[in-house]
Every structure is written in structure tokens, then in C-alpha cells.
Coordinates of C-alpha atoms in Angstrom, one line a residue:
X7 CA 113.8 52.8 131.0
X8 CA 110.8 55.1 130.8
X9 CA 107.9 55.9 132.9
X10 CA 104.3 57.3 131.9
X11 CA 101.5 58.9 133.3
X12 CA 99.4 60.2 136.4
X13 CA 97.2 63.2 136.3
X14 CA 94.5 65.5 137.2
X15 CA 91.1 63.6 138.1
X16 CA 88.3 63.7 135.7
X17 CA 85.3 66.2 136.0
X18 CA 82.1 66.4 134.5
X19 CA 81.8 67.5 130.9
X20 CA 82.0 71.3 130.1
X21 CA 78.9 73.0 128.5
X22 CA 78.9 72.5 124.7
X23 CA 80.9 75.5 123.3
X24 CA 82.7 75.4 119.9
X25 CA 86.4 74.5 119.1
X26 CA 87.9 74.6 115.6
X27 CA 91.3 73.8 114.5
X28 CA 92.5 73.6 110.8
X29 CA 94.4 70.6 109.3
X30 CA 98.2 70.4 110.0
X31 CA 99.7 73.0 107.6
X32 CA 98.9 76.6 109.1
X33 CA 98.7 77.6 112.8
X34 CA 97.0 79.6 115.4
X35 CA 96.9 81.5 118.4
X36 CA 94.3 80.8 121.3
X37 CA 93.1 82.3 124.5
X38 CA 94.0 81.1 127.8
X39 CA 91.0 80.0 129.8
X40 CA 89.6 77.1 131.9
X41 CA 87.1 76.1 129.3
X42 CA 88.3 73.7 126.5
X43 CA 85.8 74.4 123.6
X44 CA 85.6 77.7 122.0
X45 CA 85.2 79.6 118.8
X46 CA 88.8 80.3 118.1
X47 CA 88.4 83.2 115.6
X48 CA 85.9 85.1 117.7
X49 CA 87.9 84.5 121.0
X50 CA 90.8 85.6 119.4
X51 CA 89.3 88.9 118.2
X52 CA 88.0 89.5 121.6
X53 CA 91.2 88.8 123.5
X54 CA 93.1 91.3 120.9
X55 CA 90.5 94.0 121.8
X56 CA 91.0 93.4 125.6
X57 CA 94.7 93.4 125.1
X58 CA 94.8 96.8 123.2
X59 CA 93.0 98.2 126.1
X60 CA 94.6 96.7 128.9
X61 CA 98.3 95.6 127.8
X62 CA 99.2 97.7 124.8
X63 CA 102.8 96.7 125.4
X64 CA 102.0 93.0 124.3
X65 CA 100.0 94.0 121.2
X66 CA 103.0 94.1 119.0
X67 CA 104.1 90.7 120.2
X68 CA 101.2 89.0 118.6
X69 CA 102.2 86.9 115.5
X70 CA 99.5 86.5 112.7
X71 CA 97.1 83.8 113.7
X72 CA 98.1 80.2 112.8
X73 CA 96.0 77.2 112.0
X74 CA 96.1 74.0 113.9
X75 CA 94.4 72.4 117.1
X76 CA 95.5 73.1 120.5
X77 CA 95.2 73.2 124.4
X78 CA 94.6 74.4 127.9
X79 CA 95.6 74.1 131.5
X80 CA 94.1 74.5 134.9
X81 CA 96.2 75.7 137.9
X82 CA 99.5 74.0 137.7
X83 CA 100.2 73.5 141.4
X84 CA 96.7 72.0 142.6
X85 CA 95.2 69.0 141.0
X86 CA 91.4 68.7 140.4
X87 CA 90.7 67.3 144.0
X88 CA 92.7 70.3 145.4
X89 CA 95.7 68.4 146.5
X90 CA 99.0 69.7 145.8
X91 CA 100.6 68.5 142.7
X92 CA 104.0 68.2 144.3
X93 CA 102.7 65.4 146.7
X94 CA 102.0 63.0 143.7
X95 CA 105.3 63.5 142.0
X96 CA 107.7 60.7 142.1
X97 CA 111.2 61.2 143.7
X98 CA 113.9 60.8 141.2
X99 CA 117.7 61.1 141.4
X100 CA 119.1 64.4 142.5
X101 CA 122.5 65.2 141.0
X102 CA 125.4 67.3 141.4
X103 CA 124.8 70.9 140.1
X104 CA 127.8 72.3 138.2
X105 CA 128.5 76.0 137.3
X106 CA 130.1 77.2 134.3
X107 CA 133.3 77.0 136.2
X108 CA 132.8 73.3 136.9
X109 CA 132.0 73.8 140.8
X110 CA 128.8 72.7 142.5
X111 CA 126.2 75.3 143.1
X112 CA 122.9 75.3 145.0
X113 CA 119.8 74.9 142.9
X114 CA 116.5 74.3 144.2
X115 CA 115.6 70.7 144.8
X116 CA 113.4 69.9 141.9
X117 CA 113.2 66.7 140.0
X118 CA 115.9 65.9 137.5
X119 CA 116.0 63.3 134.7
X120 CA 119.6 62.4 134.4
X121 CA 118.9 59.3 132.4
X122 CA 115.9 60.5 130.5
X123 CA 112.2 60.3 131.0
X124 CA 109.3 59.7 128.8
X125 CA 105.8 60.6 130.0
X126 CA 102.4 61.6 129.0
X127 CA 101.0 65.1 129.8
X128 CA 98.7 65.9 132.4
X129 CA 95.1 65.8 131.4
X130 CA 91.9 67.0 133.0
X131 CA 89.5 64.4 131.4
X132 CA 91.3 60.9 132.2
X133 CA 89.6 58.2 134.1
X134 CA 91.2 58.3 137.7
X135 CA 91.3 54.5 137.9
X136 CA 93.3 54.4 134.7
X137 CA 95.6 57.3 135.5
X138 CA 98.3 55.7 137.5
X139 CA 101.8 56.8 136.3
X140 CA 103.7 60.0 136.7
X141 CA 102.9 62.8 134.1
X142 CA 104.6 65.9 132.9
X143 CA 103.1 69.4 133.4
X144 CA 104.5 72.3 131.9
X145 CA 105.3 74.1 135.0
X146 CA 107.2 70.9 135.9
X147 CA 109.4 70.9 132.8
X148 CA 110.1 74.6 133.3
X149 CA 110.9 74.6 136.9
X150 CA 112.5 76.4 138.5
X151 CA 111.6 79.2 136.2
X152 CA 113.7 81.9 137.8
X153 CA 116.6 79.7 137.4
X154 CA 116.4 79.5 133.6
X155 CA 119.1 81.8 132.3
X156 CA 118.3 81.3 128.6
X157 CA 116.0 79.2 126.5
X158 CA 115.5 78.0 122.9
X159 CA 112.0 76.6 122.3
X160 CA 109.9 75.5 119.3
X161 CA 106.2 74.6 118.4
X162 CA 104.0 74.8 115.4
X163 CA 101.5 76.7 117.3
X164 CA 102.2 79.1 120.0
X165 CA 100.2 81.1 122.4
X166 CA 102.6 84.0 122.9
X167 CA 101.2 85.8 126.0
X168 CA 100.3 82.6 127.5
X169 CA 103.8 81.1 127.1
X170 CA 105.6 84.2 128.2
X171 CA 103.8 83.9 131.5
X172 CA 105.8 80.8 132.3
X173 CA 109.2 82.5 132.1
X174 CA 110.6 85.2 134.2
X175 CA 110.3 88.5 131.9
X176 CA 113.9 89.0 132.0
X177 CA 115.0 85.6 130.7
X178 CA 116.1 85.8 127.0
X179 CA 114.2 83.3 124.8
X180 CA 114.4 82.4 121.1
X181 CA 111.3 80.7 119.9
X182 CA 111.0 78.9 116.6
X183 CA 107.6 79.0 114.9
X184 CA 106.2 79.1 111.4
X185 CA 105.8 82.1 109.2
X186 CA 102.5 82.2 107.4
X187 CA 104.1 82.6 104.1
X188 CA 106.9 80.1 104.7
X189 CA 109.7 82.9 104.8
X190 CA 112.8 82.9 106.7
X191 CA 112.1 85.7 109.3
X192 CA 113.3 87.0 112.6
X193 CA 111.5 89.5 114.7
X194 CA 111.5 90.8 118.4
X195 CA 108.0 89.7 119.5
X196 CA 108.1 90.3 123.3
X197 CA 110.4 91.9 125.8
X198 CA 113.7 89.7 125.6
X199 CA 112.0 87.3 123.0
X200 CA 113.1 86.8 119.5
X201 CA 111.0 84.7 117.2
X202 CA 112.7 83.0 114.2
X203 CA 111.2 81.1 111.4
X204 CA 112.8 78.9 108.9
X205 CA 112.3 78.8 105.2
X206 CA 109.8 76.5 103.5
X207 CA 109.9 76.0 99.8
X208 CA 107.0 77.7 98.0
X209 CA 105.5 78.4 101.2
X210 CA 104.4 74.7 101.5
X211 CA 104.6 72.3 104.5
X212 CA 105.1 73.4 108.0
X213 CA 107.5 73.9 110.9
X214 CA 106.3 71.2 113.1
X215 CA 109.0 70.5 115.6
X216 CA 108.1 70.7 119.4
X217 CA 111.3 71.0 121.7
X218 CA 112.8 73.0 124.2
X219 CA 116.6 73.6 125.3
X220 CA 116.6 75.1 128.8
X221 CA 119.7 76.5 130.1
X222 CA 119.9 77.0 133.9
X223 CA 122.0 79.4 135.9
X224 CA 123.7 76.4 137.6
X225 CA 125.0 75.1 134.2
X226 CA 122.3 72.3 133.9
X227 CA 120.7 72.0 130.5
X228 CA 117.3 70.3 130.0
X229 CA 116.6 68.8 126.7
X230 CA 112.8 68.4 125.9
X231 CA 111.3 66.8 122.7
X232 CA 107.6 66.5 122.7
X233 CA 104.4 66.0 120.8
X234 CA 102.8 69.0 122.3
X235 CA 102.3 72.6 120.9
X236 CA 102.9 75.6 123.2
X237 CA 99.0 76.2 123.7
X238 CA 96.9 75.6 126.7
X239 CA 94.8 72.9 125.3
X240 CA 97.9 70.4 124.7
X241 CA 98.7 70.6 128.3
X242 CA 95.3 69.9 129.8
X243 CA 92.4 68.8 127.4
X244 CA 94.2 66.4 124.9
X245 CA 97.0 63.8 125.5
X246 CA 100.6 64.5 124.4
X247 CA 103.9 62.7 125.1
X248 CA 107.1 64.4 126.3
X249 CA 110.6 63.2 126.7
X250 CA 113.1 65.1 129.2
X251 CA 116.7 64.7 130.0
X252 CA 118.9 66.8 132.1
X253 CA 122.7 67.2 131.0
X254 CA 125.7 68.5 133.1
X255 CA 128.1 71.1 132.3
X256 CA 131.6 69.6 131.4
X257 CA 134.4 70.6 133.6
X258 CA 136.0 72.4 130.6
X259 CA 134.9 73.0 127.1
X260 CA 136.2 70.3 124.4
X261 CA 137.8 71.3 121.1
X262 CA 135.4 71.8 118.3
X263 CA 135.0 68.9 116.0
X264 CA 133.3 69.5 112.7
X265 CA 132.9 66.0 111.2
X266 CA 131.1 64.2 114.2
X267 CA 127.6 63.1 113.8
X268 CA 126.5 62.5 117.6
X269 CA 123.5 63.6 119.5
X270 CA 124.7 67.3 120.2
X271 CA 126.0 67.7 116.8
X272 CA 122.7 66.7 115.3
X273 CA 121.1 69.5 117.6
X274 CA 123.5 71.9 116.2
X275 CA 122.7 71.0 112.8
X276 CA 118.9 71.0 113.5
X277 CA 119.2 74.5 115.1
X278 CA 121.1 75.9 112.0
X279 CA 118.3 74.8 109.8
X280 CA 115.7 76.7 111.9
X281 CA 117.4 79.9 111.5
X282 CA 118.5 80.1 115.1
X283 CA 122.0 81.0 114.6
X284 CA 121.0 84.7 113.3
X285 CA 118.7 85.0 116.4
X286 CA 121.5 84.1 118.6
X287 CA 123.7 86.8 117.3
X288 CA 120.8 89.3 117.6
X289 CA 120.3 88.3 121.3
X290 CA 123.7 89.1 121.9
X291 CA 123.5 92.5 120.1
X292 CA 120.5 93.3 122.2
X293 CA 122.5 93.2 125.3
X294 CA 122.4 89.6 126.5
X295 CA 126.3 89.4 126.4
X296 CA 126.3 86.7 129.1
X297 CA 124.4 83.8 127.4
X298 CA 125.6 80.3 128.2
X299 CA 126.3 79.8 124.5
X300 CA 127.7 82.2 122.0
X301 CA 127.5 80.0 119.0
X302 CA 125.4 76.9 118.5
X303 CA 128.5 74.6 118.4
X304 CA 128.9 75.4 122.1
X305 CA 126.3 72.8 122.7
X306 CA 128.5 70.1 121.9
X307 CA 131.7 71.6 123.5
X308 CA 130.2 72.6 126.9
X309 CA 127.8 70.0 127.8
X310 CA 128.4 66.2 128.5
X311 CA 125.8 64.1 126.7
X312 CA 127.4 60.8 127.4
X313 CA 124.3 59.6 129.3
X314 CA 122.0 60.3 126.6
X315 CA 121.1 57.0 124.9
X316 CA 118.2 58.0 122.6
X317 CA 118.8 59.0 118.9
X318 CA 117.4 62.2 117.4
X319 CA 115.4 61.8 114.2
X320 CA 114.8 65.0 112.4
X321 CA 113.1 65.9 109.3
X322 CA 114.6 69.0 107.5
X323 CA 112.3 70.5 105.1
X324 CA 113.9 70.7 101.5
X325 CA 115.5 68.7 99.0
X326 CA 118.4 66.4 100.2
X327 CA 120.8 64.7 97.5
X328 CA 123.4 62.4 98.1
X329 CA 123.9 59.8 101.0
X330 CA 125.4 62.1 103.7
X331 CA 122.7 64.5 103.5
X332 CA 119.7 61.9 103.1
X333 CA 121.0 60.1 106.1
X334 CA 120.2 63.0 108.2
X335 CA 116.7 63.6 107.4
X336 CA 113.2 61.9 107.2
X337 CA 112.7 58.2 107.3
X338 CA 116.3 57.6 106.1
X339 CA 117.4 59.2 109.3
X340 CA 115.0 56.9 111.2
X341 CA 116.7 54.1 109.4
X342 CA 120.1 55.2 110.7
X343 CA 118.7 55.6 114.3
X344 CA 117.2 52.1 114.2
X345 CA 120.7 50.6 113.2
X346 CA 122.4 52.8 115.8
X347 CA 120.1 51.7 118.5
X348 CA 120.8 48.0 117.7
X349 CA 117.3 47.4 116.8
X350 CA 117.5 46.5 113.0
X351 CA 115.2 43.7 112.0
X352 CA 117.1 40.5 112.1
X353 CA 117.2 38.0 109.3
X354 CA 114.2 35.6 109.7
X355 CA 112.1 38.0 111.4
X356 CA 109.4 40.4 110.4
X357 CA 108.7 43.8 111.5
X358 CA 105.2 44.8 112.7
X359 CA 104.5 48.6 113.2
X360 CA 101.9 50.6 115.0
X361 CA 101.8 54.0 113.8
X362 CA 99.7 56.4 116.1
X363 CA 99.1 60.0 115.0
X364 CA 96.5 62.7 114.7
X365 CA 96.7 63.4 111.0
X366 CA 96.1 61.0 108.0
X367 CA 98.3 61.1 105.0
X368 CA 97.7 60.1 101.3
X369 CA 99.2 56.8 101.1
X370 CA 100.5 54.5 98.4
X371 CA 101.8 51.0 98.5
X372 CA 105.1 52.4 97.2
X373 CA 105.6 55.2 99.8
X374 CA 104.4 52.7 102.7
X375 CA 107.0 50.1 101.6
X376 CA 109.6 52.8 101.2
X377 CA 109.0 53.7 104.7
X378 CA 108.8 50.1 106.0
X379 CA 112.2 49.5 104.4
X380 CA 113.7 52.3 106.7
X381 CA 111.7 51.1 109.7
X382 CA 113.5 47.6 109.3
X383 CA 116.9 49.4 109.4
X384 CA 117.4 48.4 105.9
X385 CA 119.3 50.7 103.5
X386 CA 117.3 52.3 100.8
X387 CA 120.0 51.5 98.1
X388 CA 118.6 48.2 97.1
X389 CA 115.0 49.7 97.3
X390 CA 115.8 52.5 95.0
X391 CA 117.6 50.3 92.4
X392 CA 114.4 48.2 92.0
X393 CA 112.4 48.9 88.8
X394 CA 109.6 51.5 89.8
X395 CA 107.1 49.5 88.1
X396 CA 107.7 46.7 90.8
X397 CA 107.8 49.1 93.8
X398 CA 104.4 50.5 92.8
X399 CA 102.8 46.9 92.9
X400 CA 104.2 45.4 96.2
X401 CA 101.3 44.4 98.8
X402 CA 101.2 46.7 101.9
X403 CA 103.5 45.5 104.7
X404 CA 102.4 44.6 108.4
X405 CA 101.7 48.2 109.3
X406 CA 98.8 49.1 111.6
X407 CA 97.6 52.9 111.3
X408 CA 96.1 54.1 114.6
X409 CA 93.5 56.9 114.2
X410 CA 90.4 57.4 116.3
X411 CA 87.1 56.1 114.6
X412 CA 84.2 58.4 114.5
X413 CA 82.5 56.6 117.4
X414 CA 85.7 56.8 119.5
X415 CA 85.6 60.6 119.2
X416 CA 81.9 60.8 119.8
X417 CA 82.1 58.9 122.9
X418 CA 85.2 60.5 124.3
X419 CA 85.1 62.9 127.3
X420 CA 84.6 65.8 125.2
X421 CA 82.7 64.3 122.5
X422 CA 82.8 65.9 118.9
X423 CA 84.0 69.2 120.3
X424 CA 87.3 67.5 121.2
X425 CA 87.9 66.1 117.7
X426 CA 89.3 69.5 116.4
X427 CA 92.8 68.1 116.6
X428 CA 92.1 64.9 114.4
X429 CA 92.4 65.3 110.6
X430 CA 91.2 62.8 107.8
X431 CA 89.4 63.7 104.6
X432 CA 86.6 61.8 102.9
X433 CA 88.5 61.8 99.7
X434 CA 91.4 60.2 101.4
X435 CA 89.4 57.4 102.9
X436 CA 87.5 56.8 99.8
X437 CA 90.6 56.7 97.6
X438 CA 90.5 53.7 95.2
X439 CA 93.9 52.3 96.4
X440 CA 93.7 53.8 100.1
X441 CA 94.6 51.1 102.6
X442 CA 91.5 51.0 104.7
X443 CA 92.4 47.6 105.8
X444 CA 95.4 48.9 107.7
X445 CA 93.4 51.1 110.0
X446 CA 92.8 50.4 113.8
X447 CA 90.9 52.4 116.4
X448 CA 93.1 54.7 118.6
X449 CA 92.0 54.6 122.2
X450 CA 93.9 56.1 125.0
X451 CA 94.9 53.8 128.0
X452 CA 93.7 56.6 130.3
X453 CA 90.1 56.3 129.3
X454 CA 88.0 58.8 127.2
X455 CA 90.6 61.3 126.1
X456 CA 91.9 61.9 122.4
X457 CA 95.7 61.7 121.8
X458 CA 97.7 64.1 119.9
X459 CA 100.7 61.9 120.7
X460 CA 102.8 60.8 117.5
X461 CA 104.2 57.4 118.3
X462 CA 105.5 54.3 116.5
X463 CA 105.7 50.9 118.4
X464 CA 107.9 48.5 116.3
X465 CA 108.1 44.9 117.3
X466 CA 109.8 41.7 115.8
X467 CA 107.9 38.4 115.0
X468 CA 108.9 35.1 113.5
X469 CA 108.0 34.9 109.7
X470 CA 106.8 31.3 110.0
X471 CA 107.1 28.6 107.3
X472 CA 104.2 29.9 105.6
X473 CA 105.4 33.3 105.2
X474 CA 108.9 32.3 104.3
X475 CA 110.0 33.8 100.9
X476 CA 106.9 35.7 100.5
X477 CA 106.2 39.5 100.7
X478 CA 104.9 40.7 104.1
X479 CA 101.1 40.8 104.2
X480 CA 99.0 42.9 106.5
X481 CA 95.8 41.3 106.4
X482 CA 94.2 39.9 109.6
X483 CA 95.5 36.3 108.9
X484 CA 99.0 37.3 109.5
X485 CA 98.5 40.2 112.2
X486 CA 99.4 39.1 115.6
X487 CA 96.6 39.9 118.1
X488 CA 98.7 40.0 121.2
X489 CA 102.4 40.2 122.1
X490 CA 102.8 36.5 122.6
X491 CA 104.2 36.4 119.0
X492 CA 106.7 39.2 119.6
X493 CA 110.4 37.8 119.5
X494 CA 113.3 38.6 121.6
X495 CA 116.3 39.1 119.4
X496 CA 119.8 38.5 121.1
X497 CA 122.3 39.6 118.6
X498 CA 125.5 39.4 120.6
X499 CA 124.5 36.7 123.3
X500 CA 124.3 39.1 126.1
X501 CA 121.1 39.8 128.1
X502 CA 121.4 43.5 127.9
X503 CA 121.6 43.2 123.9
X504 CA 118.0 41.7 123.8
X505 CA 115.6 43.7 121.9
X506 CA 112.2 43.2 121.0
X507 CA 111.7 46.2 118.8
X508 CA 111.9 50.0 119.0
X509 CA 109.9 53.0 119.7
X510 CA 109.6 56.5 118.2
X511 CA 108.0 59.5 120.0
X512 CA 107.9 63.1 118.4
X513 CA 106.1 65.5 116.0
X514 CA 106.0 63.3 113.0
X515 CA 102.5 62.1 111.8
X516 CA 102.5 59.0 109.6
X517 CA 102.5 60.9 106.6
X518 CA 104.9 61.3 103.4
X519 CA 105.0 65.2 104.2
X520 CA 106.4 64.4 107.7
X521 CA 108.8 61.4 106.8
X522 CA 109.7 62.6 103.2
X523 CA 109.9 60.6 99.9
X524 CA 112.7 59.0 98.2
X525 CA 113.7 59.2 94.5
X526 CA 117.1 59.0 92.4
X527 CA 119.1 55.8 92.6
X528 CA 121.0 53.7 95.0
X529 CA 124.2 55.5 94.1
X530 CA 122.7 59.2 94.2
X531 CA 119.5 59.3 96.4
X532 CA 117.2 62.3 96.8
X533 CA 115.1 62.8 99.7
X534 CA 112.3 65.7 99.6
X535 CA 110.9 66.6 102.9
X536 CA 108.0 69.2 103.1
X537 CA 108.0 69.6 106.9
X538 CA 110.4 70.2 109.6
X539 CA 109.7 67.5 112.2
X540 CA 111.8 66.0 115.3
X541 CA 111.5 62.9 117.4
X542 CA 113.5 60.2 119.3
X543 CA 114.2 56.6 118.9
X544 CA 115.1 54.1 121.4
X545 CA 115.3 50.2 121.5
X546 CA 112.5 48.3 123.4
X547 CA 114.1 45.2 125.4
X548 CA 111.1 43.8 127.5
X549 CA 107.3 43.5 126.9
X550 CA 106.8 45.4 130.1
X551 CA 108.7 48.2 128.7
X552 CA 106.7 48.2 125.4
X553 CA 103.6 48.4 127.4
X554 CA 104.7 51.5 129.5
X555 CA 105.8 53.4 126.5
X556 CA 102.7 52.7 124.2
X557 CA 100.0 55.4 125.0
X558 CA 97.0 53.5 123.5
X559 CA 95.1 50.2 124.4
X560 CA 96.9 47.3 123.0
X561 CA 96.2 45.5 120.8
X562 CA 94.5 47.9 118.8
X563 CA 91.1 47.0 117.6
X564 CA 91.1 46.8 113.7
X565 CA 88.4 48.6 111.9
X566 CA 85.4 46.7 110.7
X567 CA 85.1 47.9 107.1
X568 CA 81.5 49.0 106.2
X569 CA 80.9 49.8 110.0
X570 CA 83.8 51.9 111.3
X571 CA 85.1 55.0 109.7
X572 CA 87.7 57.5 110.9
X573 CA 86.7 60.6 112.5
X574 CA 86.3 63.3 109.8
X575 CA 86.0 66.8 111.4
X576 CA 84.7 68.4 108.2
X577 CA 81.6 66.2 108.3
X578 CA 80.9 66.8 111.9
X579 CA 77.6 68.3 112.6
X580 CA 79.1 69.8 115.7
X581 CA 81.7 71.9 113.4
X582 CA 78.9 72.4 110.7
X583 CA 77.2 74.7 112.9
X584 CA 79.9 77.2 112.7

């Protein structure tokens, strides 16, 4: 169903310079350069001074510095051996190009993804022998740039001048980002660019979604959901995952339906929550009267999403009460997506999760089991009606938390200086009830690069006679060490219905802030989400597909407690020199 990587060939390590990124709430602007490590604060000051002298027209476009960890690219059209990048791109299906009138129109013969495509991002530091699959570069995704008539893009961290250079200056763009105080705001930040930010309760949490909706002059719509911020580092030096699908314009718009809950309807709801609707109105008032959409509901009315088979899983920051609202956010939305994908854990089977991310949460057995219930595809109704005293005493389920060990970071291509995007605190790791025995080393399949990808691989296995009737355990005695124990489930007796599990890819780290926490009762549930997050879910049908999707070495190596510890940036001698 999906393909993965291929990329720049590795080069020798750069000179030791500094890079710092703060944990996953704030966010920050960075300089575009070909050197990965740097002192962000100092370089930002230098960049602004140069910009005041050389480009005063862009000074007003700068937002306040944000706080996160991010990325950088080399020349997009030439790989590290000097070969044309185009010569390494796979040939994929070309399709008819419909215009707003439904007729065909000429469009440059680029690569289209009519059935959806998941790939890793191009990376400078991968090992060439392990870098064998197609990848996405930002220029691939935005091509052809002069044919883009309108764009709605979103990221937690944005380098505005760098990102502006990828678009034709006349192209209208709405960009969703984060306000430093968590306020709902809207501002013209660059010529033809409007920045909009959603409300965050009490200024807590973050707008962490990474996506693009690219409208082309031919009528084509490109939908992108990724794990990468809009910063150079994410597109060159650390590894990210990107899903892309192209969608054709309908021959004629369909009537508006307010009660549907399909893929484009979910997008409409997400965009409303992000304060995009007022920005769209302002864009029209600013003279862009020929936009492909005049209201967000046009997404569903004008484009044919019938080939889209994945399911969106958003987290919408705020308090959601009652089943209709709770089902649209967080891990309960994950539960619905798993069910809608036909990937609910069958009776007699046990679900095993591998959760890869770049930030670690503060875990309790209650929250991990709450998430696990949704990951199985089970309704939270029975879970919520259990006594809380029982929920807090359950053992941890079979979940593997993937996070790079201290040794893995230090041995990576960039060493400690590359660990500025990974966040775990000593106070978390040494917590009395912290599930240290669930931790596994996160190592990229492509060699010594660190991963910013957020991904969950879920597989089924037989519970076995020893486990029957017992609560799921997560110790090494019950964890499968290979995919030999993965079970194919054939619910309907048809070959195409066989599933071995499901996969999630998106912005969610495996944390309560990202996925939400449940309270209330089975009759009236309440879900609280701290962050805005977005990802996709799809079923896995073959072991080969599972291996293509997973971006880490499998099976992941379990931490040896007392020997292995997670990377902790705050304890790094490299960052302590600041």
C-alpha cells in the first residue's frame, strides 16, 4: 500500500557546533543554512540584524521565536553525489487533470499519488546501503510550485522566510501556527500570507499539527499529513514521515450535508477548530476573490475523496463532553478509526503496540490502559464504568515505548548535538511508578540518524492458554521477539479482509497531552485534550507491509535496566556548555 525511503548519501560529520531545542510546548524560528548544529538564539539575533539591513520588507513578517527542535536542507534538486534527484524518483501513476469546469487541463508531468503514499523524508546522514526506498523532499511535495493557486499549511514550528521561498510570492497562503500565549489570533505576516492561531486553554499545550492542503490551478488538491515541522532541520538532518494523497475535482459540486462524518467532513471540522475560517474570509477581503474555496465546507462539496482509504485522527485542544464530541478527538477518535478500518482486536487475540516518538510523557497504569482500550477498538463505556480504584491498579498492557537510549544518541551520525529534538526528564524516568520496563531502543532502519517520526505499529497475537482469562502483561516473558507470533485475522472470510493490525502516523507523541485523558461516566464521557494533533490510521494486512511502514529496526531492543537509560538532553555535557 505504501512505500518508504531513499535519500541523500551520507557525508562526514560536520564540525561541532551547538543546537538547542526546548521540550514540546513552545516553538522557534531557525536560520536556513547547510550546517545542522547551531546556537539557535544567537543565530536568530544575527539573522534578524541582517534582515533589517537587507530585507526590511520581511522584518514585520517574523513572529516571536518559538521553542522546539528542528531542521535543514541541502539543494533540493541535486543529491550528495551531484546526481539529479529527479533521476532517482520512482515513476507513479499519472492522472487526468480536471479544471474547475471539469475539463482536462495541462499540468507539468510531476509525480502524483492518487492512492496515497507514505514515505520517510530525505536525510543527509543515512547510510547509503540502508537507504533503499523512495523518499519525500519538500520540493517534491510542493511541485510544481507555480501551479499552486492556494495553500493551507500548518506546523508547530515555522521558519517563515525559509518556507516563503518555496512558494511563488503571489500565491495566497494561510498558515496555522502557535501563539506564544495560546491566544486565538490572525495576522498578515508576509505578502499574501496570513498566520492564524487557535485558542489554548490557559495558554497550556501546543498547536502541534503538521499538514498541508495544496490547491492547484488545474483543480487537483494535494493532502499532506506529516510529522515534520516547517523548518530546514526536519527536511534534511532528522528523520520524519510524510503521507501524501492527490484528489481530483468533482465534475460538479455536491449539495452540502451537515451531518456526515467522513474524511472531508473531518477536515472541515479540524480547520474550523484551528481558526482558519476567519483567515479565509480575510484572504478574500484582501483581494483574493478567485480562491478555489470560499468556505471550508467547499472541501467536501468540490473534491472527490472516494479513493482516500486512510482515516484522520485529530486531537482538538479543549474539553469535550458527550459521546458525539468525544468520538471526534484524541484516543477515542483513534478507537473509532481503528473500528472503521476493520482493525478492531478480535476476541481471543491480544494487541501489542510499538509506540515511537520524540517526547516522553508522565505515565500511569490508568492512562496507559485507557489508551490501550481505545487502541483495541473497544468502547470506553465499560472502562469508565469500572471503579476508579480498580483502574488505577491494573498491570501495564503489552506496549513497547520506543525512545532512543543515551548510547544510541551519542553513537548517531551527529552525536549529542543531534539529540536536541528528543525530550525525556530525569524526574520522569525515576518516578516511583514509571514503566521503565516498557522502554525499547529507537533505532532507524536507515542507519545512524535520529527519528522525529511519530508512529504506532499495532499487531495481533494469540493470547495462548496461559494468558487466557488474565490481564495482559508486558514483561519479557509474554512479549513476542519477532513477527512469527503475529496473527492474521480474517473476519469476513475474504482475502482482502485479512488484517494483522494497524498503523498510525502523525504528530501525536505517546503522551496524555497529545492523546487526551478520559473522565466522566459511560453515559456522559468527558475527554480533555491539551494539544492540537493530527495523524492517520490504516490497517496492516501483510507482514511485508508492516515492515515497509515501520521506520525503526524491528524487533526493537528492550532496555537493560540498570545499564540503559533514555537520552536526556538536560544532562548532556554538550548542551551544558551553553
